[in-house]
């Protein structure tokens, strides 16, 4: 088979047609004006086209050009003058989530767990926890994680040693300091 028309790039014009009958029988279907499906005919032969041996080099060149075209990266690098990075990552409290429905409320906590947090020294963390409990007597785990910016499991380990978890009552679901760590003025 030979394509008619003018040369367009490196597209080969001569092809070899291979006919085969050994495939699953197929039919051609169409929609009728009444909205029903009708059988138009059966497909008896399968034809495969491949570039002729004389034009195989042209076809190889076409494939290489196509591959090289899609390998070119379209991304651009831009140098930013203000390199403090404050505009790149939102700080705690800067993001406000819309409250249009319950599905969005469920999505917002998942975003907070994406960020990696680095552990501070345990002694330093204990001091920070004591200072937080001076400000307010009861804290939820979520609020403590937000205030300290520490990994959840690390913070839980510290709270297990220093605090009591309230299962019942008005402060349910919060932590408060153990009696031996509270100031005598309380």
Tab-separated table of C-alpha atoms in Angstrom:
chain	number	residue	atom	x	y	z
A	1	UNK	CA	0.000	0.000	0.000
A	2	UNK	CA	1.265	3.477	-0.787
A	3	UNK	CA	-0.038	6.739	0.691
A	4	UNK	CA	-1.096	9.408	-1.777
A	5	UNK	CA	-0.275	13.054	-1.206
A	6	UNK	CA	2.778	15.176	-0.522
A	7	UNK	CA	5.641	14.440	1.846
A	8	UNK	CA	4.873	15.553	5.393
A	9	UNK	CA	7.929	15.288	7.611
A	10	UNK	CA	9.480	11.822	7.796
A	11	UNK	CA	6.247	9.861	7.446
A	12	UNK	CA	6.823	6.708	5.358
A	13	UNK	CA	4.657	6.391	2.239
A	14	UNK	CA	5.055	2.669	1.467
A	15	UNK	CA	3.514	0.017	3.749
A	16	UNK	CA	3.195	-3.740	3.699
A	17	UNK	CA	-0.258	-5.151	4.441
A	18	UNK	CA	-0.453	-8.444	6.341
A	19	UNK	CA	-3.812	-10.208	6.244
A	20	UNK	CA	-4.817	-12.831	8.805
A	21	UNK	CA	-7.995	-14.769	9.465
A	22	UNK	CA	-7.033	-16.319	12.819
A	23	UNK	CA	-8.689	-13.955	15.303
A	24	UNK	CA	-11.885	-13.818	17.308
A	25	UNK	CA	-14.870	-13.174	15.012
A	26	UNK	CA	-16.145	-9.611	15.252
A	27	UNK	CA	-19.225	-7.783	14.044
A	28	UNK	CA	-19.946	-4.188	13.110
A	29	UNK	CA	-22.851	-2.543	14.971
A	30	UNK	CA	-24.674	0.734	14.401
A	31	UNK	CA	-27.504	2.758	15.935
A	32	UNK	CA	-30.759	2.909	14.001
A	33	UNK	CA	-32.827	6.122	13.798
A	34	UNK	CA	-35.334	4.474	16.181
A	35	UNK	CA	-32.572	4.236	18.848
A	36	UNK	CA	-31.982	0.498	18.504
A	37	UNK	CA	-28.719	-1.281	17.796
A	38	UNK	CA	-28.408	-3.281	14.597
A	39	UNK	CA	-25.732	-5.573	13.156
A	40	UNK	CA	-24.223	-4.109	9.981
A	41	UNK	CA	-21.896	-6.984	9.084
A	42	UNK	CA	-19.133	-9.386	10.129
A	43	UNK	CA	-15.392	-8.789	10.026
A	44	UNK	CA	-13.754	-11.717	8.286
A	45	UNK	CA	-10.139	-10.557	7.824
A	46	UNK	CA	-7.663	-8.616	9.907
A	47	UNK	CA	-5.128	-6.321	8.217
A	48	UNK	CA	-1.924	-5.116	9.877
A	49	UNK	CA	0.134	-2.322	8.320
A	50	UNK	CA	3.877	-1.959	8.798
A	51	UNK	CA	6.366	0.291	7.025
A	52	UNK	CA	7.963	-1.240	3.935
A	53	UNK	CA	11.583	-2.349	4.357
A	54	UNK	CA	12.718	0.490	2.052
A	55	UNK	CA	11.096	3.125	4.295
A	56	UNK	CA	12.019	1.505	7.607
A	57	UNK	CA	14.784	4.080	8.195
A	58	UNK	CA	12.303	6.931	7.767
A	59	UNK	CA	9.934	5.293	10.224
A	60	UNK	CA	12.757	4.820	12.756
A	61	UNK	CA	13.666	8.498	12.370
A	62	UNK	CA	10.027	9.478	12.905
A	63	UNK	CA	9.854	7.397	16.104
A	64	UNK	CA	13.113	8.904	17.442
A	65	UNK	CA	11.902	12.455	16.739
A	66	UNK	CA	8.604	11.730	18.448
A	67	UNK	CA	10.377	10.278	21.492
A	68	UNK	CA	12.832	13.200	21.695
A	69	UNK	CA	9.966	15.679	21.411
A	70	UNK	CA	8.173	14.174	24.415
A	71	UNK	CA	11.376	13.885	26.458
A	72	UNK	CA	11.915	17.672	26.384
A	73	UNK	CA	10.848	19.070	29.734
A	74	UNK	CA	8.471	21.998	29.588
A	75	UNK	CA	9.110	23.063	33.187
A	76	UNK	CA	10.835	26.331	33.906
A	77	UNK	CA	13.093	27.283	36.776
A	78	UNK	CA	12.506	30.689	38.286
A	79	UNK	CA	14.793	32.354	40.823
A	80	UNK	CA	12.879	33.945	43.698
A	81	UNK	CA	14.405	37.031	45.298
A	82	UNK	CA	12.775	36.535	48.708
A	83	UNK	CA	14.303	33.188	49.703
A	84	UNK	CA	13.044	33.079	53.286
A	85	UNK	CA	10.512	30.462	52.232
A	86	UNK	CA	7.712	32.017	54.284
A	87	UNK	CA	5.533	32.338	51.193
A	88	UNK	CA	6.118	28.708	50.197
A	89	UNK	CA	4.746	26.866	53.235
A	90	UNK	CA	1.676	27.941	55.187
A	91	UNK	CA	2.301	28.627	58.851
A	92	UNK	CA	-0.044	27.215	61.534
A	93	UNK	CA	-3.212	29.263	61.804
A	94	UNK	CA	-2.847	30.846	58.351
A	95	UNK	CA	-5.022	28.286	56.574
A	96	UNK	CA	-8.752	28.687	56.983
A	97	UNK	CA	-10.909	25.805	55.847
A	98	UNK	CA	-14.367	26.513	54.512
A	99	UNK	CA	-17.170	24.945	56.498
A	100	UNK	CA	-19.569	24.166	53.663
A	101	UNK	CA	-20.193	20.587	54.720
A	102	UNK	CA	-19.167	17.666	56.918
A	103	UNK	CA	-17.077	16.069	54.135
A	104	UNK	CA	-14.636	18.989	54.170
A	105	UNK	CA	-14.279	18.846	57.954
A	106	UNK	CA	-13.097	15.261	57.657
A	107	UNK	CA	-10.484	16.182	55.052
A	108	UNK	CA	-8.811	19.015	57.013
A	109	UNK	CA	-7.167	16.881	59.769
A	110	UNK	CA	-5.564	14.630	57.147
A	111	UNK	CA	-3.618	17.591	55.764
A	112	UNK	CA	-1.913	18.207	59.111
A	113	UNK	CA	-0.469	14.680	59.249
A	114	UNK	CA	1.325	15.104	55.890
A	115	UNK	CA	4.037	17.358	57.308
A	116	UNK	CA	7.097	15.761	58.906
A	117	UNK	CA	7.938	17.024	62.362
A	118	UNK	CA	11.359	16.799	63.997
A	119	UNK	CA	11.755	15.850	67.653
A	120	UNK	CA	13.194	18.235	70.180
A	121	UNK	CA	15.209	17.196	73.200
A	122	UNK	CA	13.018	15.441	75.798
A	123	UNK	CA	14.005	17.817	78.643
A	124	UNK	CA	13.289	20.835	76.496
A	125	UNK	CA	9.916	19.361	75.506
A	126	UNK	CA	8.960	18.740	79.136
A	127	UNK	CA	9.654	22.418	79.918
A	128	UNK	CA	7.509	23.506	76.981
A	129	UNK	CA	4.672	21.224	78.126
A	130	UNK	CA	4.849	22.648	81.674
A	131	UNK	CA	4.680	26.216	80.262
A	132	UNK	CA	1.660	25.316	78.147
A	133	UNK	CA	-0.149	23.877	81.169
A	134	UNK	CA	0.591	27.109	83.081
A	135	UNK	CA	-1.403	28.971	80.395
A	136	UNK	CA	-4.360	26.601	80.530
A	137	UNK	CA	-5.043	23.512	82.690
A	138	UNK	CA	-6.516	21.203	79.986
A	139	UNK	CA	-5.253	20.535	76.466
A	140	UNK	CA	-6.418	18.250	73.669
A	141	UNK	CA	-3.778	16.215	71.857
A	142	UNK	CA	-4.469	18.030	68.578
A	143	UNK	CA	-3.912	21.442	70.210
A	144	UNK	CA	-0.706	20.273	71.894
A	145	UNK	CA	0.654	18.945	68.586
A	146	UNK	CA	-0.197	22.256	66.930
A	147	UNK	CA	1.444	24.298	69.709
A	148	UNK	CA	4.618	22.221	70.009
A	149	UNK	CA	4.982	21.094	66.358
A	150	UNK	CA	6.200	17.675	67.533
A	151	UNK	CA	5.465	14.158	66.245
A	152	UNK	CA	2.271	12.723	67.725
A	153	UNK	CA	3.796	9.531	69.160
A	154	UNK	CA	6.717	11.409	70.766
A	155	UNK	CA	4.285	13.863	72.375
A	156	UNK	CA	2.073	11.009	73.610
A	157	UNK	CA	5.084	9.375	75.308
A	158	UNK	CA	5.890	12.606	77.155
A	159	UNK	CA	2.247	13.168	78.101
A	160	UNK	CA	2.014	9.619	79.461
A	161	UNK	CA	4.738	10.487	82.005
A	162	UNK	CA	3.559	14.004	82.900
A	163	UNK	CA	-0.208	14.041	82.459
A	164	UNK	CA	-3.514	12.331	83.127
A	165	UNK	CA	-5.937	11.736	80.256
A	166	UNK	CA	-9.544	12.662	81.087
A	167	UNK	CA	-11.948	9.965	79.841
A	168	UNK	CA	-15.056	11.390	81.514
A	169	UNK	CA	-16.487	14.617	82.786
A	170	UNK	CA	-16.482	18.163	81.494
A	171	UNK	CA	-12.872	17.959	80.273
A	172	UNK	CA	-13.340	14.678	78.402
A	173	UNK	CA	-10.684	14.012	75.729
A	174	UNK	CA	-8.101	16.367	77.222
A	175	UNK	CA	-4.866	16.042	79.145
A	176	UNK	CA	-4.065	17.706	82.465
A	177	UNK	CA	-0.911	17.618	84.587
A	178	UNK	CA	-0.570	14.922	87.232
A	179	UNK	CA	-1.135	16.252	90.757
A	180	UNK	CA	2.569	15.986	91.681
A	181	UNK	CA	3.528	18.370	88.804
A	182	UNK	CA	0.891	21.012	89.460
A	183	UNK	CA	1.893	24.192	91.235
A	184	UNK	CA	0.797	24.404	94.853
A	185	UNK	CA	-1.192	27.577	94.087
A	186	UNK	CA	-3.767	25.559	92.071
